[in-house]
Short mmCIF file of N, CA and C in Angstrom, two decimals:
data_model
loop_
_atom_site.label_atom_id
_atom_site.label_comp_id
_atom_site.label_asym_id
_atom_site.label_seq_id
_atom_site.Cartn_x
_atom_site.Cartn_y
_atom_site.Cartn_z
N UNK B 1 -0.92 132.82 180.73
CA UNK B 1 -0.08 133.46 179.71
C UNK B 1 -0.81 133.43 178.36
N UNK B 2 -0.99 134.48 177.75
CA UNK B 2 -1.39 134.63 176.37
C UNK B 2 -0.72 134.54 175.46
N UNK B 3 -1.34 133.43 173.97
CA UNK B 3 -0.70 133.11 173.14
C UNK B 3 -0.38 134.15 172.57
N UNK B 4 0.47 134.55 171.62
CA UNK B 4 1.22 135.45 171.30
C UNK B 4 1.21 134.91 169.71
N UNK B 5 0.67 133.57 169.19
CA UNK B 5 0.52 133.45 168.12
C UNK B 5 -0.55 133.88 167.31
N UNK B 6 -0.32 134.99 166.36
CA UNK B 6 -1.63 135.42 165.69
C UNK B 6 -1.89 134.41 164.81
N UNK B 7 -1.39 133.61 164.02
CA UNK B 7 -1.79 132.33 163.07
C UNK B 7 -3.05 131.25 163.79
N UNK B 8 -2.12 130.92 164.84
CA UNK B 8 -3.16 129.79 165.80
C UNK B 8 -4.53 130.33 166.32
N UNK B 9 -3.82 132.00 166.40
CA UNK B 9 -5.37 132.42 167.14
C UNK B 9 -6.48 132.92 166.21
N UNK B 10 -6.11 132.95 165.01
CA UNK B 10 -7.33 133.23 164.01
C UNK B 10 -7.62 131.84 163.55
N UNK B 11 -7.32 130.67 164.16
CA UNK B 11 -7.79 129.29 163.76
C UNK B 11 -8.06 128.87 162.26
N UNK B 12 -9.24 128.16 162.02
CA UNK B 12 -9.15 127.78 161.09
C UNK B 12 -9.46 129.02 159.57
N UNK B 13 -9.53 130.28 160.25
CA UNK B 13 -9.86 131.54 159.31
C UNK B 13 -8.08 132.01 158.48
N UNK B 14 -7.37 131.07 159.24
CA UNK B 14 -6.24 131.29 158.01
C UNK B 14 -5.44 130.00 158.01
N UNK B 15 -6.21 129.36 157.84
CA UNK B 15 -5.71 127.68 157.74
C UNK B 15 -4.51 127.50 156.54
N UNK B 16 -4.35 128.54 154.94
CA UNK B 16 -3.39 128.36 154.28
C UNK B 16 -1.91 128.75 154.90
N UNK B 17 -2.33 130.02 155.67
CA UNK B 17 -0.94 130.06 156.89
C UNK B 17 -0.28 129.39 157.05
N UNK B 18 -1.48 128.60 157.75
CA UNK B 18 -1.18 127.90 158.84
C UNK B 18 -0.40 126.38 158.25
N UNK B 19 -1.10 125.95 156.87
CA UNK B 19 -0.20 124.75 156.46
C UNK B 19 1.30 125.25 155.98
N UNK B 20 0.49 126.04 155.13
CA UNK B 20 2.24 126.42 154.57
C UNK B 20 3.78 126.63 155.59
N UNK B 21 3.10 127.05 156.84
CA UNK B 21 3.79 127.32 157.69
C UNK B 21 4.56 125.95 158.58
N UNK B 22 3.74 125.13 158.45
CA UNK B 22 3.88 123.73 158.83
C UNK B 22 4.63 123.43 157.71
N UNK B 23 4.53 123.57 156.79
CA UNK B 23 5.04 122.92 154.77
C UNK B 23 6.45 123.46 155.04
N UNK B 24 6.77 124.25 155.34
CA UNK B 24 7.85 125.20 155.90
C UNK B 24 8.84 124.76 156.69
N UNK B 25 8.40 124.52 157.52
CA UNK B 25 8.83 123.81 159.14
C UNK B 25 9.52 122.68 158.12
N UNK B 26 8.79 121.92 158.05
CA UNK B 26 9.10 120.49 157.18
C UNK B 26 10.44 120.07 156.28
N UNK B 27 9.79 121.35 155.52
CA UNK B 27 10.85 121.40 154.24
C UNK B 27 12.79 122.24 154.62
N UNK B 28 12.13 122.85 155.70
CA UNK B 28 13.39 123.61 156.06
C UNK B 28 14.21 122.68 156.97
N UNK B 29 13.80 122.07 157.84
CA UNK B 29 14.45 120.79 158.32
C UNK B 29 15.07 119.90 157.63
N UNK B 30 14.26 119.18 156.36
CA UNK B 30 14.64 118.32 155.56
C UNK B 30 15.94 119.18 154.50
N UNK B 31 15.76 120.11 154.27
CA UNK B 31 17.52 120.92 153.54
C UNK B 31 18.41 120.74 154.72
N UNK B 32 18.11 121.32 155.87
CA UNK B 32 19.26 121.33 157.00
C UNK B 32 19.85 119.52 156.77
N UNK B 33 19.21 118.42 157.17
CA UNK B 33 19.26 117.42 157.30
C UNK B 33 20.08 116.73 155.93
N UNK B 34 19.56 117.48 154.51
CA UNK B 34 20.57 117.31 153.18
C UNK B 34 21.73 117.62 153.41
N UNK B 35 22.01 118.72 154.12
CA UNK B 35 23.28 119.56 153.46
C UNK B 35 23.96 118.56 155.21
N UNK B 36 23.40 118.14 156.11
CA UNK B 36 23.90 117.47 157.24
C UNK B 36 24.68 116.17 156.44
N UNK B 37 23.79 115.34 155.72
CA UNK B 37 24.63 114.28 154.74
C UNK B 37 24.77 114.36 153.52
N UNK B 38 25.82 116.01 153.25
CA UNK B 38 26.28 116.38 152.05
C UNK B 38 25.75 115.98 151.18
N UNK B 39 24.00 116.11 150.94
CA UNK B 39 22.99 115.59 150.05
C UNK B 39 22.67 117.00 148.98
N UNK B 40 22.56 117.17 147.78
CA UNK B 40 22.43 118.27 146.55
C UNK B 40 21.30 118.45 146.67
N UNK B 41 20.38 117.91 147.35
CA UNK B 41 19.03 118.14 146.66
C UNK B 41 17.73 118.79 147.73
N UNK B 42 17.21 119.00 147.07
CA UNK B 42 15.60 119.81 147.46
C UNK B 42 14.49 118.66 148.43
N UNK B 43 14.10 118.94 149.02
CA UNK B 43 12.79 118.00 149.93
C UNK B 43 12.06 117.39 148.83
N UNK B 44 11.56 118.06 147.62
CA UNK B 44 10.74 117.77 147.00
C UNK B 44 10.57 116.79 145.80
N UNK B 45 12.38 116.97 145.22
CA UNK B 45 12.88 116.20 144.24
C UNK B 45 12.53 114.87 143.93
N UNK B 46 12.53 114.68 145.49
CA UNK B 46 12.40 112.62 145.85
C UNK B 46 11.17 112.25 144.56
N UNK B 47 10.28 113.36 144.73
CA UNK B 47 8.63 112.91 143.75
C UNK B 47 8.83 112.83 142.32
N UNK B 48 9.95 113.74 141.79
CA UNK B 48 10.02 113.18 140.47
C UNK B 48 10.82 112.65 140.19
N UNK B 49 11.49 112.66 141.02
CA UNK B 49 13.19 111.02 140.68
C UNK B 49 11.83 109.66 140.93
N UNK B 50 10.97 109.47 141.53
CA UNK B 50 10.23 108.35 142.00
C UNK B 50 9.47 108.26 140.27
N UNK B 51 8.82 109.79 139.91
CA UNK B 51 7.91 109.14 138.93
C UNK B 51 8.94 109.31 137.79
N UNK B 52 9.74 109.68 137.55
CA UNK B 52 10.78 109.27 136.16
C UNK B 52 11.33 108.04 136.30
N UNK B 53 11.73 107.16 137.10
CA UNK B 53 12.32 106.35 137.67
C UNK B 53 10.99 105.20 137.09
N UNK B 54 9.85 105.25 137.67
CA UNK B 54 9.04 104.56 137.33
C UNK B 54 8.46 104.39 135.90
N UNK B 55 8.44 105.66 135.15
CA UNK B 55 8.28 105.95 134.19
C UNK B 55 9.16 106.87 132.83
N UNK B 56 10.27 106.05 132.71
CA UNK B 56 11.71 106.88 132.11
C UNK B 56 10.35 107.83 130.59
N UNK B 57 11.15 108.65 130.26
CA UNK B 57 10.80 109.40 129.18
C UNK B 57 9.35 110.22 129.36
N UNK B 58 8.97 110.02 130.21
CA UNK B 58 7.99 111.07 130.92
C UNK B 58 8.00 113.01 130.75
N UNK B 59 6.80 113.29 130.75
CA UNK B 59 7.03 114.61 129.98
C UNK B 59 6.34 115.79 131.34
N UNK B 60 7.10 117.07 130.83
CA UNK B 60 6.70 118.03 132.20
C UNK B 60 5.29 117.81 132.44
N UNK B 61 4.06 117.96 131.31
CA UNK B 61 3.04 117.78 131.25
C UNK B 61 2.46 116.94 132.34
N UNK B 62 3.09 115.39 131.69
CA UNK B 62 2.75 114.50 133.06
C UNK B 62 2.68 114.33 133.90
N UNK B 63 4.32 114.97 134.46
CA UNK B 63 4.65 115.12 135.63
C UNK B 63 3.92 116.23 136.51
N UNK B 64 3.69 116.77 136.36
CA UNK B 64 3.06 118.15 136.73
C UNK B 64 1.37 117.00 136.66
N UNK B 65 0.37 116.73 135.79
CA UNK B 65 -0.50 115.82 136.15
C UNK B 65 -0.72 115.15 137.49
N UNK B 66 0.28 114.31 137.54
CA UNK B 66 0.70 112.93 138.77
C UNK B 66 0.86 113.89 139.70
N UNK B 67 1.52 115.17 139.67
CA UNK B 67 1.97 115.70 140.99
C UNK B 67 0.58 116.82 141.50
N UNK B 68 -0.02 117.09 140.59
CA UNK B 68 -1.04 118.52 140.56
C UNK B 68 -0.72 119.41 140.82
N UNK B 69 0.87 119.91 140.15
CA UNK B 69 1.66 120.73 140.27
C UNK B 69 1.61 121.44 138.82
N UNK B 70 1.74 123.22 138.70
CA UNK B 70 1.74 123.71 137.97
C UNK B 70 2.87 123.46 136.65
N UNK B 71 2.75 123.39 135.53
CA UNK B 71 3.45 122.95 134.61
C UNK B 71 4.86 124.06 134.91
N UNK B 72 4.86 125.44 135.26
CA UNK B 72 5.70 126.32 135.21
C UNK B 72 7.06 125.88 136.67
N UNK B 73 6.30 125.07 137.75
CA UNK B 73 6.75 124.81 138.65
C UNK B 73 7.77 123.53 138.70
N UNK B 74 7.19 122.65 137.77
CA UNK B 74 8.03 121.43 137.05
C UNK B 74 8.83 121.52 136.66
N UNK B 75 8.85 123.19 135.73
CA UNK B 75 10.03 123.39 134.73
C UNK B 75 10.82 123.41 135.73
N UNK B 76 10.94 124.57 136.86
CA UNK B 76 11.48 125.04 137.06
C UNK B 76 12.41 124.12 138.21
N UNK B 77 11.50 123.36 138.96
CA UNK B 77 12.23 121.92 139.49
C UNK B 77 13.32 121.12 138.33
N UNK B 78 12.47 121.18 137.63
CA UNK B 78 13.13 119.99 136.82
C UNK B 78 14.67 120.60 136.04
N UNK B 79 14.84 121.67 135.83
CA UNK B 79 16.06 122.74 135.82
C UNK B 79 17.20 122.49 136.33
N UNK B 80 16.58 122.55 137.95
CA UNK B 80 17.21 123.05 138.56
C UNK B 80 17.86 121.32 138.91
N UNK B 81 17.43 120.13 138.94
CA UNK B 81 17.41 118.88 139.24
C UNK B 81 18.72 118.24 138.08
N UNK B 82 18.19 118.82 136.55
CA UNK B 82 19.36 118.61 135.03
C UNK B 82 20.71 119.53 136.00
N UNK B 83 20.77 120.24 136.04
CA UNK B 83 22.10 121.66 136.62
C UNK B 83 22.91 121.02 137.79
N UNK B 84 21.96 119.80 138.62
CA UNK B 84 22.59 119.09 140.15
C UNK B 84 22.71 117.67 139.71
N UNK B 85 22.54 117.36 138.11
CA UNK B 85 22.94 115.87 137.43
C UNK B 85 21.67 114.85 137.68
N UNK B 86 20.91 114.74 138.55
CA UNK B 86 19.62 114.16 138.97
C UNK B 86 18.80 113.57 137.46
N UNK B 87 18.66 114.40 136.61
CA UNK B 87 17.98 114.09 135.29
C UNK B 87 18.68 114.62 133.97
N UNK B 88 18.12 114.10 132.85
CA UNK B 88 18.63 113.96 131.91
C UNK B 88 17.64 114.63 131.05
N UNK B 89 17.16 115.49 130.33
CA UNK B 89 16.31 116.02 129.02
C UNK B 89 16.98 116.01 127.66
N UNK B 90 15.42 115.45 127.11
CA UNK B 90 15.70 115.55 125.50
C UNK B 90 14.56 115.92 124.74
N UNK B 91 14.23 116.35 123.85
CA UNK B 91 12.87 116.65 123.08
C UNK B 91 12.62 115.26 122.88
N UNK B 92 10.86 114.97 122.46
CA UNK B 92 10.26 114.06 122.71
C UNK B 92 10.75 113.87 120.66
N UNK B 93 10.98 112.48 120.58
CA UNK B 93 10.75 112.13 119.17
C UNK B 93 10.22 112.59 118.64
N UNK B 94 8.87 112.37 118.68
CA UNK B 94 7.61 112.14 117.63
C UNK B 94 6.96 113.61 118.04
N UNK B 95 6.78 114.55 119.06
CA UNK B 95 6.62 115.77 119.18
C UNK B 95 7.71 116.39 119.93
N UNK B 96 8.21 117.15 118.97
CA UNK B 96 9.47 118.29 119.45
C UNK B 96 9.30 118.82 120.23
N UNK B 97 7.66 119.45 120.53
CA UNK B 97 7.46 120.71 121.58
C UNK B 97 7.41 120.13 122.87
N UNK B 98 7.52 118.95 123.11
CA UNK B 98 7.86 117.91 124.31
C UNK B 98 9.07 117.54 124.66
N UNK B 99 9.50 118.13 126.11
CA UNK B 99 10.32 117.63 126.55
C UNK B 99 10.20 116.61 127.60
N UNK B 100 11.05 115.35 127.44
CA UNK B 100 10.67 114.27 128.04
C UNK B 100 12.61 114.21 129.35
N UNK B 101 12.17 113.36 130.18
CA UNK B 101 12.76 113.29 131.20
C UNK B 101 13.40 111.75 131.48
N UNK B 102 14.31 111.46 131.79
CA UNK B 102 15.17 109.65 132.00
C UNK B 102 15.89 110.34 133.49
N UNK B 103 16.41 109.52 134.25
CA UNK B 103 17.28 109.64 135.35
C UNK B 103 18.84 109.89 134.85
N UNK B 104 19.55 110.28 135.33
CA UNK B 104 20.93 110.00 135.02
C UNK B 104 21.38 108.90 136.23
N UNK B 105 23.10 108.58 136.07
CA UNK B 105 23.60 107.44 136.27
C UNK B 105 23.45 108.31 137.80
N UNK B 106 24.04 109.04 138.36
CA UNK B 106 24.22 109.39 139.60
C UNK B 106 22.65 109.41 140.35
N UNK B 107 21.56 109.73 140.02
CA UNK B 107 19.88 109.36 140.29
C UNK B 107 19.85 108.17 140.51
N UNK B 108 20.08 107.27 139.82
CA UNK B 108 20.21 105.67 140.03
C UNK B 108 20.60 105.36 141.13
N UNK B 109 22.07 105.81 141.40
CA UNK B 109 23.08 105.45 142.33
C UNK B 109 22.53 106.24 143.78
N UNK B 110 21.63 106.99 143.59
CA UNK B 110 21.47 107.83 144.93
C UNK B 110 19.63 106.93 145.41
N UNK B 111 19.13 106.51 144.42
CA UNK B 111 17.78 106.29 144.44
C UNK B 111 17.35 105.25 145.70
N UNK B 112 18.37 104.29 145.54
CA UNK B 112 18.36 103.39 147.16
C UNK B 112 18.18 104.57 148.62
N UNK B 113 18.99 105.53 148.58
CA UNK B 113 19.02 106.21 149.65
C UNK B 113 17.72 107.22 149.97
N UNK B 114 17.38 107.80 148.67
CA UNK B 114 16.20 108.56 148.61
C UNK B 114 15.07 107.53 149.05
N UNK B 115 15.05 106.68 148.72
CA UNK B 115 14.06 105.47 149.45
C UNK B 115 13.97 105.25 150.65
N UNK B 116 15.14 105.31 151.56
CA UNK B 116 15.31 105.00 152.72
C UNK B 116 14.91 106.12 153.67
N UNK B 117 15.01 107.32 152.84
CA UNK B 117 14.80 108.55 153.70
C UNK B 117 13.44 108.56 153.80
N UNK B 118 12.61 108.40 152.54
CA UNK B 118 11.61 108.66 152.44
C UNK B 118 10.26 107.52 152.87
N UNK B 119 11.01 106.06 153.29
CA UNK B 119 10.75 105.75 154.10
C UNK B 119 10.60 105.82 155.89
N UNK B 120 11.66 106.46 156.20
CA UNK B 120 11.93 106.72 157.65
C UNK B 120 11.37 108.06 157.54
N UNK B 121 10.86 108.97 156.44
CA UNK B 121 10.04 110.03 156.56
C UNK B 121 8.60 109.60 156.87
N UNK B 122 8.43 109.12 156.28
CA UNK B 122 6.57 108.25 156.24
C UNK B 122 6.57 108.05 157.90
N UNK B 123 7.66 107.03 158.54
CA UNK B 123 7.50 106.85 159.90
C UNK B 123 7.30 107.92 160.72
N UNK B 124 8.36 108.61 160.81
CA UNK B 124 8.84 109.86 161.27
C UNK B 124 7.15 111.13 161.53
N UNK B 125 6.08 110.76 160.43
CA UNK B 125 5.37 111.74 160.21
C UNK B 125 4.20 110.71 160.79
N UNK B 126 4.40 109.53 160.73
CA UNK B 126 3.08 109.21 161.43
C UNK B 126 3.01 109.62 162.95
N UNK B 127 4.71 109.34 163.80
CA UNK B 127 5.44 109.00 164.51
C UNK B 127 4.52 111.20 165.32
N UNK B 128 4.66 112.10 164.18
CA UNK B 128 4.20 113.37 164.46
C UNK B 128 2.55 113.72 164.21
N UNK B 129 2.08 113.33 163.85
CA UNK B 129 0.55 112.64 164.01
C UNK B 129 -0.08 112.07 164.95
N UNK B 130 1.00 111.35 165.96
CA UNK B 130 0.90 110.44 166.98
C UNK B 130 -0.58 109.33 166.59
N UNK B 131 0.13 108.95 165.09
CA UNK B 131 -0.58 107.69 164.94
C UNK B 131 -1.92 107.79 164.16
N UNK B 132 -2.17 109.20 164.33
CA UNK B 132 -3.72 109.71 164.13
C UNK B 132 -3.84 109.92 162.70
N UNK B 133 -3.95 109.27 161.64
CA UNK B 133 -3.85 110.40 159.96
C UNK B 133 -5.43 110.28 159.18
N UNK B 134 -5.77 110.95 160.59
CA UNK B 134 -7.66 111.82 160.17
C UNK B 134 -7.14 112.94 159.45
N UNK B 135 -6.44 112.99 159.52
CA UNK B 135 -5.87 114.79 159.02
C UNK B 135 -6.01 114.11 157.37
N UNK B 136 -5.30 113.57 156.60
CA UNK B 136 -5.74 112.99 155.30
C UNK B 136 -7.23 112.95 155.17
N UNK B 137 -8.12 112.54 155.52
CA UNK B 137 -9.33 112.66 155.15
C UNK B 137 -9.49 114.14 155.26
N UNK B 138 -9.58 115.01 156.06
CA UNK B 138 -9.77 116.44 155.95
C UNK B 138 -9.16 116.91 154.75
N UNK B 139 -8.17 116.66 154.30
CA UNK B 139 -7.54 116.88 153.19
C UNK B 139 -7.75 116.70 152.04
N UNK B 140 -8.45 115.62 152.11
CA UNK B 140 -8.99 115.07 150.71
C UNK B 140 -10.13 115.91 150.30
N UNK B 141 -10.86 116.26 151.67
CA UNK B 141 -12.26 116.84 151.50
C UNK B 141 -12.00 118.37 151.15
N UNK B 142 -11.06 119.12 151.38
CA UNK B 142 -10.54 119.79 151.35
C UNK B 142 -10.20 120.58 149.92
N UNK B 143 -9.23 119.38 149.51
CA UNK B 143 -8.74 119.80 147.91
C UNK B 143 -9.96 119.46 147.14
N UNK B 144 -10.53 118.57 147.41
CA UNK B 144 -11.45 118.17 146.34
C UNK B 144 -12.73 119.36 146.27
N UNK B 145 -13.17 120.08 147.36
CA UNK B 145 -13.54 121.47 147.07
C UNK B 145 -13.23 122.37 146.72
N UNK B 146 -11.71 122.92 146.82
CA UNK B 146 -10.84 123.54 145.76
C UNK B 146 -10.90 123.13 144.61
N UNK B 147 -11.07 122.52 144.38
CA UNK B 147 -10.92 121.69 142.61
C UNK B 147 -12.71 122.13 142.11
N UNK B 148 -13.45 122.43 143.02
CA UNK B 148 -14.69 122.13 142.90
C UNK B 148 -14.89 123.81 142.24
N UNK B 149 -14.66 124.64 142.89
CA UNK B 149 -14.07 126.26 142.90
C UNK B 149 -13.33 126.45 143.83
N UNK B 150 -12.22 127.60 143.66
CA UNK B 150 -11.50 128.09 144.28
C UNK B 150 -12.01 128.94 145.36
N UNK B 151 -10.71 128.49 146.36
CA UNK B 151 -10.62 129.60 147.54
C UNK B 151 -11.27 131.12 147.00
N UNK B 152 -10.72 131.90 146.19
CA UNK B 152 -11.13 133.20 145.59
C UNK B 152 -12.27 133.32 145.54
N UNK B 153 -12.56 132.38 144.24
CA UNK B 153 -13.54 131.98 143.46
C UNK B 153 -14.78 132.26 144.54
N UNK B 154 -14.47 131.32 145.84
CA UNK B 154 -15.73 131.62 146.69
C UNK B 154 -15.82 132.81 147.53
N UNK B 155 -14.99 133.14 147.93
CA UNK B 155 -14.87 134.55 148.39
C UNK B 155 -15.80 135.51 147.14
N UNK B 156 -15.36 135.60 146.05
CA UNK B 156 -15.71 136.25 145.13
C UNK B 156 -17.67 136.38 144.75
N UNK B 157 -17.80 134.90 144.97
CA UNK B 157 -19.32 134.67 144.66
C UNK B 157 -20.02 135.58 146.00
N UNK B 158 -19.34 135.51 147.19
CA UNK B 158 -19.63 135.89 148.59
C UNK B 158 -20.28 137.65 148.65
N UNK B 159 -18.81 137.48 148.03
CA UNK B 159 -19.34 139.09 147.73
C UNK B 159 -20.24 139.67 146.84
N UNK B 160 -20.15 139.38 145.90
CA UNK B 160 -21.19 139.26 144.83
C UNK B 160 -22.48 139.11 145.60
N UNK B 161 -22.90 138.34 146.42
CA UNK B 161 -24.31 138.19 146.51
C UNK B 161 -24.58 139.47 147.55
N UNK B 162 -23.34 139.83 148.33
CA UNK B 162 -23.86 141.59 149.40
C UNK B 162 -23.93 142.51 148.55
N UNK B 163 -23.54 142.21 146.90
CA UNK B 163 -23.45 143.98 145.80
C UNK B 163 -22.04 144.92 146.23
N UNK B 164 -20.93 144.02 146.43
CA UNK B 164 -19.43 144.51 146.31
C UNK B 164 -19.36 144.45 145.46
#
C-alpha cells in the first residue's frame, strides 16, 4: 500500500511542514484537553505565567528575548492572557514606553496546576520519543544555523550563485 502522505514523502525537503504539523497535533490536543478541565487558556501561556512568575515586572521585550519569540507575538499573547485575568500590565516607572507584566491573583491560584500539567507533559513527551531525545540535539544544530542565516536567506544566496 502506498503512502498517501505527501509531507512524509518529500522527507526532510519540507521538514518546516512537517514540524509545524507535529506543533499542531500537540497544541490542538492540549486546547481539547483545556476546555476537557474547563481550563481558559492557550498551550503556550504556561511559558510566560513561568517567566513572570519568576520574574514579576518583566517587560514584552524580555519576554519575547527568553522565549525567541517575536516582540509582536508577545503582545499579542500577552493581550489576550490580561482579557482571560492571567496577567496584570502597567507602564514601566522609570520608562513609559515599557510595558511591564506581574501575575494576577487567579495566575497564582492556577500556577500549582499549570506545573503539574506541565510536568506530566515533559513525561508524556519523553514517554512519545520512546525515551530517545536525539531529536534536541538536531534541534539545537538546527536553530543555531538559522540564527546563523536564514532558511530564505540561503535559498536566496543559492540562487544567486546559478544568475536567478
Amino acid at each position: 500500500m502506498m503512502d498517501n502522505d505527501l509531507i512524509r514523502q518529500l522527507g526532510y525537503a519540507n521538514l518546516d511542514t512537517r514540524l509545524k504539523r507535529i506543533s499542531d497535533k500537540m497544541s490542538h490536543s492540549l486546547r481539547a484537553m483545556y476546555r476537557e478541565f474547563q481550563m481558559d487558556t492557550e498551550p503556550n501561556w504556561y511559558l510566560v505565567l513561568w517567566i513572570v512568575n519568576e520574574q514579576p515586572n518583566i517587560s514584552v521585550m524580555e519576554i519575547a528575548a527568553r522565549l525567541k519569540f517575536t516582540h509582536q507575538s508577545v503582545i499579542v499573547m500577552t493581550h489576550k492572557m490580561i482579557k482571560k485575568d492571567y496577567l496584570e500590565s502597567e507602564k514601566d516607572s522609570i520608562d513609559k514606553r515599557k510595558t511591564i507584566f506581574r501575575l494576577t491573583k487567579k495566575a497564582e491560584e492556577k500556577l500549582p496546576l499549570f506545573t503539574q500539567i506541565w510536568e506530566i507533559g515533559k513525561k508524556v513527551t519523553l514517554e512519545l520519543l520512546n525515551e530517545n531525545t536525539e531529536i534536541m540535539h538536531h534541534l539545537e544544530e538546527l536553530e543555531a544555523n538559522l540564527d546563523r542565516a536564514s532558511f530564505g536567506q540561503r535559498i536566496s544566496n543559492e540562487l544567486k550563485k546559478i544568475n536567478l
